[in-house]
Tab-separated table of C-alpha atoms in Angstrom:
chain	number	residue	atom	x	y	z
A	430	UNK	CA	0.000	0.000	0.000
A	431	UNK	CA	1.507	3.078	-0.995
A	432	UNK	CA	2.044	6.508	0.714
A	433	UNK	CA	-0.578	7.756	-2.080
A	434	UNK	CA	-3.437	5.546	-1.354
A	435	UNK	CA	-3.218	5.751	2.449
A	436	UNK	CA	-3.523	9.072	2.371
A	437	UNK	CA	-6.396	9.171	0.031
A	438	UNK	CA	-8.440	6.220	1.813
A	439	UNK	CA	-7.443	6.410	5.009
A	440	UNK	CA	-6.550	10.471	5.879
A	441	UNK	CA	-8.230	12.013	3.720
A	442	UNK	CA	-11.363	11.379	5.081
A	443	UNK	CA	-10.935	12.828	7.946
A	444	UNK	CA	-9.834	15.878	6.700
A	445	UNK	CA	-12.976	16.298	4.033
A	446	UNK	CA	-15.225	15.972	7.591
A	447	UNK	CA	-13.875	18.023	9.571
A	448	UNK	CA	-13.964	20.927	6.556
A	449	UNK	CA	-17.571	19.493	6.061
A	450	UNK	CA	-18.349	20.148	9.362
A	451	UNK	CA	-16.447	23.320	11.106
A	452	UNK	CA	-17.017	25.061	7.614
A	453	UNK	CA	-20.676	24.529	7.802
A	454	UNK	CA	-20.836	26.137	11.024
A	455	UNK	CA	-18.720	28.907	10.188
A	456	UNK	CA	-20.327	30.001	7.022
A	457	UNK	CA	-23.652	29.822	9.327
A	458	UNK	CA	-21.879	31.644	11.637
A	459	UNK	CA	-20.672	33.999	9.300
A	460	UNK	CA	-22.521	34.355	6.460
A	461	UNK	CA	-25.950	33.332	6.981
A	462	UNK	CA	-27.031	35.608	4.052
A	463	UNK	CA	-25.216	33.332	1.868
A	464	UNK	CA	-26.687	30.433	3.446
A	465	UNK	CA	-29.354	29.604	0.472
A	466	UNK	CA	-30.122	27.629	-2.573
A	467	UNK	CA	-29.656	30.735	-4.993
A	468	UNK	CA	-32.761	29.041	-6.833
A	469	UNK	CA	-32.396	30.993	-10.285
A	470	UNK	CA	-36.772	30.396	-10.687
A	471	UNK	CA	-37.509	34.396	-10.854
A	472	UNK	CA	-35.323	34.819	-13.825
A	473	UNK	CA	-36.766	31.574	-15.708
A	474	UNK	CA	-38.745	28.784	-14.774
A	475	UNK	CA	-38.374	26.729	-17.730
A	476	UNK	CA	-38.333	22.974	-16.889
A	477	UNK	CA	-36.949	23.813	-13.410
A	478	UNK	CA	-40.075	22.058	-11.249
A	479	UNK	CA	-39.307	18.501	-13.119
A	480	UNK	CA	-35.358	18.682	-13.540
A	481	UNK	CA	-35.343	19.815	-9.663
A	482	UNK	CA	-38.478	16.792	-8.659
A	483	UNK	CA	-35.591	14.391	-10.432
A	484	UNK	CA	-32.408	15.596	-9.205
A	485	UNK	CA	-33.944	15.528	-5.551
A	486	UNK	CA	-35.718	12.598	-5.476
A	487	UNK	CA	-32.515	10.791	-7.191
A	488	UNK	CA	-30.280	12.415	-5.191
A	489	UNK	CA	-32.121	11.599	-1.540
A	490	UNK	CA	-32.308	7.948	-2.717
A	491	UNK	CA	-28.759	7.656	-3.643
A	492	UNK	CA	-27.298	9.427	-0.315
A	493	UNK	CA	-29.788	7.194	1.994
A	494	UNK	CA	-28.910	4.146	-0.428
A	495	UNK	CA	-25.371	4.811	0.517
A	496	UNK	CA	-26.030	5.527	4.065
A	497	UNK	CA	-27.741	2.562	4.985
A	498	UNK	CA	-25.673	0.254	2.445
A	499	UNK	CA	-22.617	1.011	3.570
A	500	UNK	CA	-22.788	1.390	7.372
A	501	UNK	CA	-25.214	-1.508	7.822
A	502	UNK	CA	-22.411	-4.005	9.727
A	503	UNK	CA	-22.273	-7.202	7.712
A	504	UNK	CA	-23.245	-9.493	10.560
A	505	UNK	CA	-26.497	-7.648	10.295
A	506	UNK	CA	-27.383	-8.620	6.651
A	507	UNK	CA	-26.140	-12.099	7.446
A	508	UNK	CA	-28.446	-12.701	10.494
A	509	UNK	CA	-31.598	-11.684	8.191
A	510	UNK	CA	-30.559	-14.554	5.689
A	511	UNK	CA	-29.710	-11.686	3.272
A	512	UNK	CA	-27.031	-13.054	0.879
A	513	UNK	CA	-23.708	-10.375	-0.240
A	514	UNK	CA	-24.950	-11.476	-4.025
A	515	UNK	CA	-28.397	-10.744	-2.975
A	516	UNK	CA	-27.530	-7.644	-1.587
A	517	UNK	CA	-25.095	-6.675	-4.116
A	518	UNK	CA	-27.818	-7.308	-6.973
A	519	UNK	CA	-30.225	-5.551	-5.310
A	520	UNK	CA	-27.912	-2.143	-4.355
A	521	UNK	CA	-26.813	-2.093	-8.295
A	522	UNK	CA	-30.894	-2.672	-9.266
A	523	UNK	CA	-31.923	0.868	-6.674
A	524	UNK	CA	-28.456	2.642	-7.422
A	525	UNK	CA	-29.107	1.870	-10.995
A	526	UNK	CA	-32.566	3.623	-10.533
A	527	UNK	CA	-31.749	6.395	-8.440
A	528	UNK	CA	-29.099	6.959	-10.048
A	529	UNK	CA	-30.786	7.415	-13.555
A	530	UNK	CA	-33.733	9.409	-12.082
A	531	UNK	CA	-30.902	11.786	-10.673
A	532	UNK	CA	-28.983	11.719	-13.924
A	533	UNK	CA	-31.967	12.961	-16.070
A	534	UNK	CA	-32.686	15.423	-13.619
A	535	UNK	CA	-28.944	16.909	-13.623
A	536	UNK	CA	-28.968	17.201	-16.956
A	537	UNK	CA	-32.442	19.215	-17.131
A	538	UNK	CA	-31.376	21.076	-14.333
A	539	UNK	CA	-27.351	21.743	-16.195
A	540	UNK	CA	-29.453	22.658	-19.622
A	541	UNK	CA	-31.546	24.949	-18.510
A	542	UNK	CA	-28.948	26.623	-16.422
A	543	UNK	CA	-26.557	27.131	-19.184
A	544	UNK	CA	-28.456	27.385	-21.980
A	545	UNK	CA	-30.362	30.458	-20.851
A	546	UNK	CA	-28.466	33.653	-21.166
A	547	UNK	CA	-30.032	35.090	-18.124
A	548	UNK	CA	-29.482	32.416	-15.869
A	549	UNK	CA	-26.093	31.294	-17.371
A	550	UNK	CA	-24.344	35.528	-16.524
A	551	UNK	CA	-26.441	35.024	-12.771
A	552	UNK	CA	-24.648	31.546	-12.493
A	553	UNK	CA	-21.036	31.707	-10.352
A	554	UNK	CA	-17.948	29.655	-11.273
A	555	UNK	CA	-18.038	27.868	-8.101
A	556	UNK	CA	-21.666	27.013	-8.744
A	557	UNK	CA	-20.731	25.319	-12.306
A	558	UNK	CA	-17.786	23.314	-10.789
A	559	UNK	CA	-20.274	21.917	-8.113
A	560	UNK	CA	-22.695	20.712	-10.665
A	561	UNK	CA	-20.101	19.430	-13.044
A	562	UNK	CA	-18.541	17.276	-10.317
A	563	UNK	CA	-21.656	16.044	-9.029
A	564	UNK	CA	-22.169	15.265	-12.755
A	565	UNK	CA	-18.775	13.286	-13.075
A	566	UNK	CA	-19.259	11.721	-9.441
A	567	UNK	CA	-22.950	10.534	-10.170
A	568	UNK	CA	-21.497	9.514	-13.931
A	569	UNK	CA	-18.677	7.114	-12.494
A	570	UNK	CA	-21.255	5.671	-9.841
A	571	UNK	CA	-23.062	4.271	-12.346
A	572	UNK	CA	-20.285	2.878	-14.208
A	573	UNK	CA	-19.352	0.732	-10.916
A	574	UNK	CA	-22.558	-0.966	-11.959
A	575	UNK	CA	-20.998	-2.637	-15.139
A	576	UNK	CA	-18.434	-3.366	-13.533
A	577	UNK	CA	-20.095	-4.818	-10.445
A	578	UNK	CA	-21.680	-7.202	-12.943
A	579	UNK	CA	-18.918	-9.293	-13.797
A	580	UNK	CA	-18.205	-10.329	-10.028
A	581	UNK	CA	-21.305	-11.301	-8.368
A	582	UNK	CA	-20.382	-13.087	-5.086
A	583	UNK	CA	-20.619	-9.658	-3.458
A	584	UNK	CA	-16.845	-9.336	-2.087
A	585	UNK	CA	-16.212	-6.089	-3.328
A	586	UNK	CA	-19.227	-4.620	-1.815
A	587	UNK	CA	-18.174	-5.956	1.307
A	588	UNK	CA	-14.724	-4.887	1.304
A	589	UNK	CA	-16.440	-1.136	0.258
A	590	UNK	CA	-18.574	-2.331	3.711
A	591	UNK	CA	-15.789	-2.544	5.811
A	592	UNK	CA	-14.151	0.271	4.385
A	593	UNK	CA	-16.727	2.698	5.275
A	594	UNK	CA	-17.562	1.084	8.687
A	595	UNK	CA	-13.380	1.501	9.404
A	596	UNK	CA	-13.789	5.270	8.787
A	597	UNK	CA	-16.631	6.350	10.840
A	598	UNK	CA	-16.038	4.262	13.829
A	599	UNK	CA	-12.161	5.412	13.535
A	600	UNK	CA	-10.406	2.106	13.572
A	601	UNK	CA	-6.996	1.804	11.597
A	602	UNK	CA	-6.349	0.108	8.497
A	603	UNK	CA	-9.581	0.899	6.581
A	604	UNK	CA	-7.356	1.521	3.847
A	605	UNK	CA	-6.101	-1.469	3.177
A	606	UNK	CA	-9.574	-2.725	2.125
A	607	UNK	CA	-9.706	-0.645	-1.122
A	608	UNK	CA	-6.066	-1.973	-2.391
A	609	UNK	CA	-7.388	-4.421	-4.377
A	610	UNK	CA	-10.346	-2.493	-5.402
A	611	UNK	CA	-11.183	-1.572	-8.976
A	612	UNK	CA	-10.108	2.144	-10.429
A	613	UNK	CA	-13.220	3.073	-11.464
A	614	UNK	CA	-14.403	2.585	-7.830
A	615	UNK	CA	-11.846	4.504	-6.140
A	616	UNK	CA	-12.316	7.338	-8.331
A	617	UNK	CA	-15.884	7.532	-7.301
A	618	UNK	CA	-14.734	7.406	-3.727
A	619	UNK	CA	-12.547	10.380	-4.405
A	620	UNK	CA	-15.324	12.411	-5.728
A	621	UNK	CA	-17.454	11.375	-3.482
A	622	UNK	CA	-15.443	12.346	-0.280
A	623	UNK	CA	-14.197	15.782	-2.252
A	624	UNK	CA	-18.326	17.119	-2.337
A	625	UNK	CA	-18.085	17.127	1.805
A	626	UNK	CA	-15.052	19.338	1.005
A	627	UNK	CA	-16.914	21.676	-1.587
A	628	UNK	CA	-19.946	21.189	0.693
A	629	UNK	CA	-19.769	24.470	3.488
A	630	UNK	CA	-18.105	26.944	0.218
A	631	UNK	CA	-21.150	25.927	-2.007
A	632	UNK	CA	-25.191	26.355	-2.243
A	633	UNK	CA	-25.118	22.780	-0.669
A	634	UNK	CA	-25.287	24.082	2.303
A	635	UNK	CA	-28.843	24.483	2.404
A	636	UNK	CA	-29.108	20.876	2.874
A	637	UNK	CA	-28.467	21.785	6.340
A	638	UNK	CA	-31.528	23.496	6.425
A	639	UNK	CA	-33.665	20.885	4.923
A	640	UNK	CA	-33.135	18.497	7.807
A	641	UNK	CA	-33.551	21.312	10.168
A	642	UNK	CA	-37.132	21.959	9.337
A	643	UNK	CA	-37.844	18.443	10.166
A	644	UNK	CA	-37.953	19.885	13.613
A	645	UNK	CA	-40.823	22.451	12.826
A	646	UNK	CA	-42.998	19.355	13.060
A	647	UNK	CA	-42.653	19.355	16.899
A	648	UNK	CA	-42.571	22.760	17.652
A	649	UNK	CA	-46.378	24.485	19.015
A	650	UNK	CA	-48.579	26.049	16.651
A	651	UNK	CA	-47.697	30.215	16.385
A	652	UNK	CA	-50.557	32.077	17.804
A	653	UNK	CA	-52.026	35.430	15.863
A	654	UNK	CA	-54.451	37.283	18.011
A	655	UNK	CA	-56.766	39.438	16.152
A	656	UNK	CA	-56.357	43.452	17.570
């Protein structure tokens, strides 16, 4: 395992959380003005409602997909008679479908941005990078799926498994799991860990507020007396 790869795998990310999460809290901090979605819908609404429905919904599943994939301890799939082929064919049959859903609506959403003149001199650099490397990260994500085909028995996915469980629970060596793994899928790891990096300097910060408002559901109802 060289220098390179430990870094990558096993340091770096670390580093991409902790900028994920102190930068979040300084930009709210800081610059809660900024702290927004910079929806471009008063300039043009074009096919905005449907690319944005797509991306979300695609988007939600994939992140959830991942979540629950990934962190889900092995032991726990075995004791519910759940096969690693079974899972394994099922994650590349929902990532597949996500994925696509949130592919279509990317590409709406990167069209209409773009295309329109308006929109396109209103649109930041930074905001252009972020949607081209969610682009390229969602694009090589679904090319794991090809590859995934060819190997059935599910030992990559569990090697991705322990991996992932190595990093949040902050045990050595998690590293080591991915030296064997395939380039296409340690690419997607790379992008994947770099958009917590781009996270707190880019609109996706308003993801923050999104699961925020889930606590609105439990606060008390706002009273208006009449004068």
């Amino acid at each position: 395992m060289n220098t390179l790869h430990q870094f990558v795998f096993g340091i770096y990310p670390y580093i991409a959380l902790a900028i994920f999460l102190l930068g979040s809290l300084i930009r709210f901090d800081r610059e809660q003005y900024t702290w927004k979605s910079d929806s471009s819908q008063l300039l043009y609404r074009g096919n905005l409602r449907l690319g944005s429905i797509l991306f979300h919904v695609g988007i939600i599943g994939l992140f959830f997909g991942h979540l629950v994939g990934l962190l889900t301890p092995v032991f726990v799939w075995d004791a519910m008679g759940i096969s690693h082929g079974l899972k394994q064919a099922f994650a590349m049959a929902a990532g597949g479908v996500m994925g696509g859903i949130c592919l279509v609506g990317l590409l709406i959403l990167l069209h209409r941005r773009l295309s329109d003149a308006r929109i396109a001199a209103a649109t930041r650099g930074g905001d252009k990078i972020l949607l081209l490397w969610i682009l390229i990260t969602l694009l090589l994500g679904l090319s794991t799926i090809f590859v995934s085909a060819s190997h059935m028995d599910g030992s990559m996915m569990v090697q991705l498994m322990h991996w992932a469980q190595h990093i949040v629970t902050f045990r050595g060596g998690a590293a080591g799991y991915l030296i064997d793994a395939p380039a296409l899928f340690k690419a997607h790891l790379f992008m994947g860990i770099t958009l917590f990096v781009l996270f707190p300097f880019t609109r996706l910060v308003h993801v923050w507020s999104g699961f925020g408002s889930i606590g609105y559901l439990g606060r008390a109802w706002q009273l208006v007396r009449p004068r």
